[in-house]
């Protein structure tokens, strides 16, 4: 199984809503990532978890809150988002989060904030 | 700050018409350069990793090469199913951070 599964595929939320994005992998990978990608732009790194510990936070606003309950699961909790947060949110995993490891991406959650 | 520049931004080819995509980079201490393919509404899919200048890797109609300042993705006799956005990315210094270029959107016309 070389899949990273993200749910939901699409999400529409208001600025006062609280929602969560979920990501799951069963490849035994110990590093998991959240990327944000706006239309016609490259993916931008948000967070990295390595061995279930947050190792990188790219100065992301606190309205985005990551959580890694175990080595297979990664959540992104959303609260009080702004319309400019509308984007494709991509989860990825890699073997250990080390040098030159290829990333396995999920298909993403297309988020629209109204 | 690591920088990755890809050109052209868009490329339209006839089926069978070979071409090359360019990725130039400015990093301190390159650990690896990656090529990914991304289809609309999907996550990037890994193609190649290149580690050092002079290295080449091939997969079907694709061949990636690396120099000290840039990488090329050569596409030989492309087919319509090769249509996608091709992303170049670099990993340097802080090894968990991968910086992506804006990509080249390739369209292959039958």
Short mmCIF file of C-alpha atoms in Angstrom, two decimals:
data_model
loop_
_atom_site.label_atom_id
_atom_site.label_comp_id
_atom_site.label_asym_id
_atom_site.label_seq_id
_atom_site.Cartn_x
_atom_site.Cartn_y
_atom_site.Cartn_z
CA UNK A 1 0.00 0.00 0.00
CA UNK A 2 1.68 3.19 -1.19
CA UNK A 3 -1.28 5.48 -0.67
CA UNK A 4 -1.79 8.57 1.39
CA UNK A 5 -5.51 9.03 1.97
CA UNK A 6 -7.01 12.44 2.66
CA UNK A 7 -10.56 13.23 3.72
CA UNK A 8 -12.69 15.04 2.85
CA UNK A 9 -11.86 15.67 -0.83
CA UNK A 10 -13.83 18.91 -0.82
CA UNK A 11 -14.81 21.22 2.06
CA UNK A 12 -16.78 24.44 2.14
CA UNK A 13 -16.81 26.33 5.41
CA UNK A 14 -17.80 29.67 6.79
CA UNK A 15 -15.40 31.93 8.64
CA UNK A 16 -16.88 30.98 12.02
CA UNK A 17 -16.85 27.21 11.49
CA UNK A 18 -14.51 24.65 13.02
CA UNK A 19 -13.54 21.75 10.81
CA UNK A 20 -10.75 19.17 10.54
CA UNK A 21 -8.82 17.67 7.67
CA UNK A 22 -7.63 14.09 8.02
CA UNK A 23 -4.72 12.20 6.52
CA UNK A 24 -3.75 8.55 6.85
CA UNK A 25 -0.88 6.39 5.59
CA UNK A 26 -0.02 2.74 6.19
CA UNK A 27 3.47 2.64 4.69
CA UNK A 28 5.20 2.75 8.09
CA UNK A 29 6.46 6.26 7.38
CA UNK A 30 7.56 8.28 10.42
CA UNK A 31 7.42 11.77 8.89
CA UNK A 32 4.22 13.51 7.80
CA UNK A 33 3.72 16.92 6.23
CA UNK A 34 1.02 19.50 5.54
CA UNK A 35 1.39 21.64 2.41
CA UNK A 36 -0.87 24.42 1.13
CA UNK A 37 -1.21 25.02 -2.61
CA UNK A 38 -3.09 27.91 -4.17
CA UNK A 39 -4.10 27.86 -7.82
CA UNK A 40 -1.16 28.08 -10.24
CA UNK A 41 1.29 28.24 -7.32
CA UNK A 42 3.78 25.71 -5.94
CA UNK A 43 3.03 23.73 -2.77
CA UNK A 44 4.14 25.61 0.33
CA UNK A 45 5.23 23.77 3.46
CA UNK A 46 3.15 24.40 6.59
CA UNK A 47 4.09 21.76 9.16
CA UNK A 48 6.30 18.70 9.55
CA UNK A 49 5.86 15.93 12.10
CA UNK A 50 8.75 13.56 12.66
CA UNK A 51 8.19 10.55 14.91
CA UNK A 52 4.91 12.15 16.04
CA UNK A 53 6.64 15.34 17.20
CA UNK A 54 6.19 18.71 15.50
CA UNK A 55 9.57 19.51 13.99
CA UNK A 56 8.75 22.37 11.61
CA UNK A 57 6.11 25.10 11.80
CA UNK A 58 6.57 27.53 8.93
CA UNK A 59 5.12 30.50 10.85
CA UNK A 60 1.59 29.36 10.10
CA UNK A 61 -1.26 31.39 11.70
CA UNK A 62 -2.76 29.84 14.83
CA UNK A 63 -6.11 29.35 13.10
CA UNK A 64 -4.41 26.24 11.66
CA UNK A 65 -3.66 23.65 14.34
CA UNK A 66 -1.93 20.38 13.42
CA UNK A 67 -2.17 17.15 15.37
CA UNK A 68 -0.44 13.80 14.97
CA UNK A 69 -2.29 11.25 17.14
CA UNK A 70 -0.05 8.36 16.00
CA UNK A 71 2.47 7.54 13.30
CA UNK A 72 -0.25 6.76 10.72
CA UNK A 73 -2.56 9.73 11.24
CA UNK A 74 -2.26 13.47 10.74
CA UNK A 75 -5.00 16.02 11.32
CA UNK A 76 -5.27 19.71 10.55
CA UNK A 77 -7.81 21.55 12.70
CA UNK A 78 -9.28 24.70 11.17
CA UNK A 79 -10.92 27.56 13.06
CA UNK A 80 -11.94 31.08 12.12
CA UNK A 81 -10.41 30.87 8.65
CA UNK A 82 -10.30 33.72 6.17
CA UNK A 83 -11.36 33.60 2.50
CA UNK A 84 -7.68 33.86 1.51
CA UNK A 85 -7.12 30.48 3.18
CA UNK A 86 -9.05 28.83 0.35
CA UNK A 87 -6.61 26.41 -1.30
CA UNK A 88 -5.73 22.78 -1.91
CA UNK A 89 -4.34 21.29 1.31
CA UNK A 90 -1.96 18.43 0.67
CA UNK A 91 -0.74 15.83 3.12
CA UNK A 92 2.49 13.95 2.42
CA UNK A 93 4.62 11.34 4.13
CA UNK A 94 8.20 10.13 3.88
CA UNK A 95 10.18 7.32 5.42
CA UNK A 96 11.84 9.18 8.30
CA UNK A 97 11.96 12.87 7.36
CA UNK A 98 15.64 12.61 6.49
CA UNK A 99 17.74 13.78 3.59
CA UNK A 100 16.70 13.07 -0.01
CA UNK A 101 13.55 11.18 0.88
CA UNK A 102 10.81 11.26 -1.71
CA UNK A 103 7.47 12.53 -0.59
CA UNK A 104 4.27 10.54 -1.08
CA UNK A 105 1.35 12.92 -1.48
CA UNK A 106 -2.36 12.44 -1.00
CA UNK A 107 -4.86 13.85 -3.50
CA UNK A 108 -5.59 16.77 -1.23
CA UNK A 109 -8.59 18.54 0.27
CA UNK A 110 -9.94 21.43 -1.81
CA UNK A 111 -11.01 23.98 0.80
CA UNK A 112 -13.27 26.94 0.12
CA UNK A 113 -13.81 29.53 2.86
CA UNK A 114 -16.88 31.72 2.38
CA UNK B 1 16.70 31.63 1.03
CA UNK B 2 16.40 28.70 -1.37
CA UNK B 3 15.04 29.66 -4.79
CA UNK B 4 13.75 27.48 -7.60
CA UNK B 5 12.84 28.93 -11.00
CA UNK B 6 11.20 26.86 -13.71
CA UNK B 7 10.79 27.67 -17.38
CA UNK B 8 8.77 27.82 -19.46
CA UNK B 9 5.64 28.25 -17.35
CA UNK B 10 3.58 26.55 -20.04
CA UNK B 11 4.53 24.39 -23.01
CA UNK B 12 2.36 23.02 -25.78
CA UNK B 13 3.77 20.17 -27.88
CA UNK B 14 2.49 18.03 -30.69
CA UNK B 15 2.52 14.32 -29.95
CA UNK B 16 6.00 13.01 -30.73
CA UNK B 17 7.65 16.46 -30.53
CA UNK B 18 10.52 16.19 -28.03
CA UNK B 19 11.45 19.09 -25.74
CA UNK B 20 13.08 20.02 -22.43
CA UNK B 21 11.90 21.72 -19.26
CA UNK B 22 14.33 23.81 -17.22
CA UNK B 23 14.77 24.19 -13.47
CA UNK B 24 17.39 26.59 -12.16
CA UNK B 25 18.11 26.79 -8.46
CA UNK B 26 19.94 28.87 -5.89
CA UNK B 27 20.55 27.02 -2.66
CA UNK B 28 23.20 26.69 0.00
CA UNK B 29 24.30 23.09 0.20
CA UNK B 30 22.07 21.12 -2.15
CA UNK B 31 21.10 17.76 -0.69
CA UNK B 32 18.82 16.68 -3.51
CA UNK B 33 16.79 17.89 -6.46
CA UNK B 34 13.42 16.30 -7.14
CA UNK B 35 11.04 16.16 -10.09
CA UNK B 36 7.34 15.56 -9.49
CA UNK B 37 4.38 15.32 -11.83
CA UNK B 38 1.04 16.85 -10.79
CA UNK B 39 -2.30 16.23 -12.49
CA UNK B 40 -5.16 18.73 -11.97
CA UNK B 41 -6.78 18.43 -8.54
CA UNK B 42 -4.27 15.80 -7.41
CA UNK B 43 -1.16 15.71 -5.26
CA UNK B 44 2.31 15.65 -6.83
CA UNK B 45 3.66 12.23 -7.84
CA UNK B 46 7.37 11.52 -7.44
CA UNK B 47 9.44 11.02 -10.59
CA UNK B 48 13.17 11.40 -9.84
CA UNK B 49 15.76 12.42 -7.26
CA UNK B 50 19.14 13.75 -8.41
CA UNK B 51 21.98 14.19 -5.93
CA UNK B 52 25.03 15.52 -7.70
CA UNK B 53 26.11 17.35 -10.85
CA UNK B 54 26.45 15.05 -13.84
CA UNK B 55 23.83 12.61 -12.62
CA UNK B 56 21.11 11.41 -15.03
CA UNK B 57 17.99 9.32 -14.47
CA UNK B 58 15.44 7.92 -16.92
CA UNK B 59 11.92 6.63 -16.76
CA UNK B 60 10.02 5.75 -19.92
CA UNK B 61 9.95 8.94 -22.06
CA UNK B 62 11.45 11.13 -19.33
CA UNK B 63 15.11 11.82 -18.60
CA UNK B 64 16.32 14.14 -15.84
CA UNK B 65 19.80 15.68 -15.71
CA UNK B 66 21.57 17.86 -13.15
CA UNK B 67 24.34 20.48 -13.30
CA UNK B 68 25.63 22.71 -10.52
CA UNK B 69 23.06 25.39 -11.29
CA UNK B 70 20.16 23.75 -13.09
CA UNK B 71 18.29 20.60 -13.98
CA UNK B 72 16.56 19.60 -17.19
CA UNK B 73 13.65 17.25 -17.72
CA UNK B 74 13.85 15.94 -21.26
CA UNK B 75 10.67 14.51 -22.76
CA UNK B 76 11.20 12.28 -25.79
CA UNK B 77 8.33 11.64 -28.21
CA UNK B 78 5.65 12.73 -25.71
CA UNK B 79 2.13 11.31 -25.68
CA UNK B 80 -1.11 13.05 -24.63
CA UNK B 81 -1.00 11.19 -21.30
CA UNK B 82 2.21 13.06 -20.47
CA UNK B 83 0.14 16.24 -20.15
CA UNK B 84 0.53 17.50 -16.57
CA UNK B 85 2.34 20.11 -14.51
CA UNK B 86 5.96 19.15 -13.82
CA UNK B 87 7.34 20.48 -10.54
CA UNK B 88 10.98 20.81 -9.61
CA UNK B 89 11.91 20.91 -5.92
CA UNK B 90 15.13 21.22 -3.91
CA UNK B 91 16.17 20.09 -0.48
CA UNK B 92 19.05 21.95 1.15
CA UNK B 93 20.27 22.85 4.61
CA UNK B 94 17.24 22.16 6.82
CA UNK B 95 16.68 18.78 5.28
CA UNK B 96 13.03 18.36 6.13
CA UNK B 97 12.07 21.39 4.06
CA UNK B 98 11.54 20.89 0.34
CA UNK B 99 11.10 24.06 -1.73
CA UNK B 100 9.06 23.74 -4.92
CA UNK B 101 9.20 25.74 -8.14
CA UNK B 102 6.03 27.05 -9.77
CA UNK B 103 6.05 24.24 -12.32
CA UNK B 104 5.79 23.87 -16.08
CA UNK B 105 2.33 23.05 -17.39
CA UNK B 106 2.80 20.69 -20.32
CA UNK B 107 0.08 20.03 -22.86
CA UNK B 108 0.63 17.35 -25.52
CA UNK B 109 -1.73 17.60 -28.48
CA UNK B 110 -2.66 14.40 -30.39
#
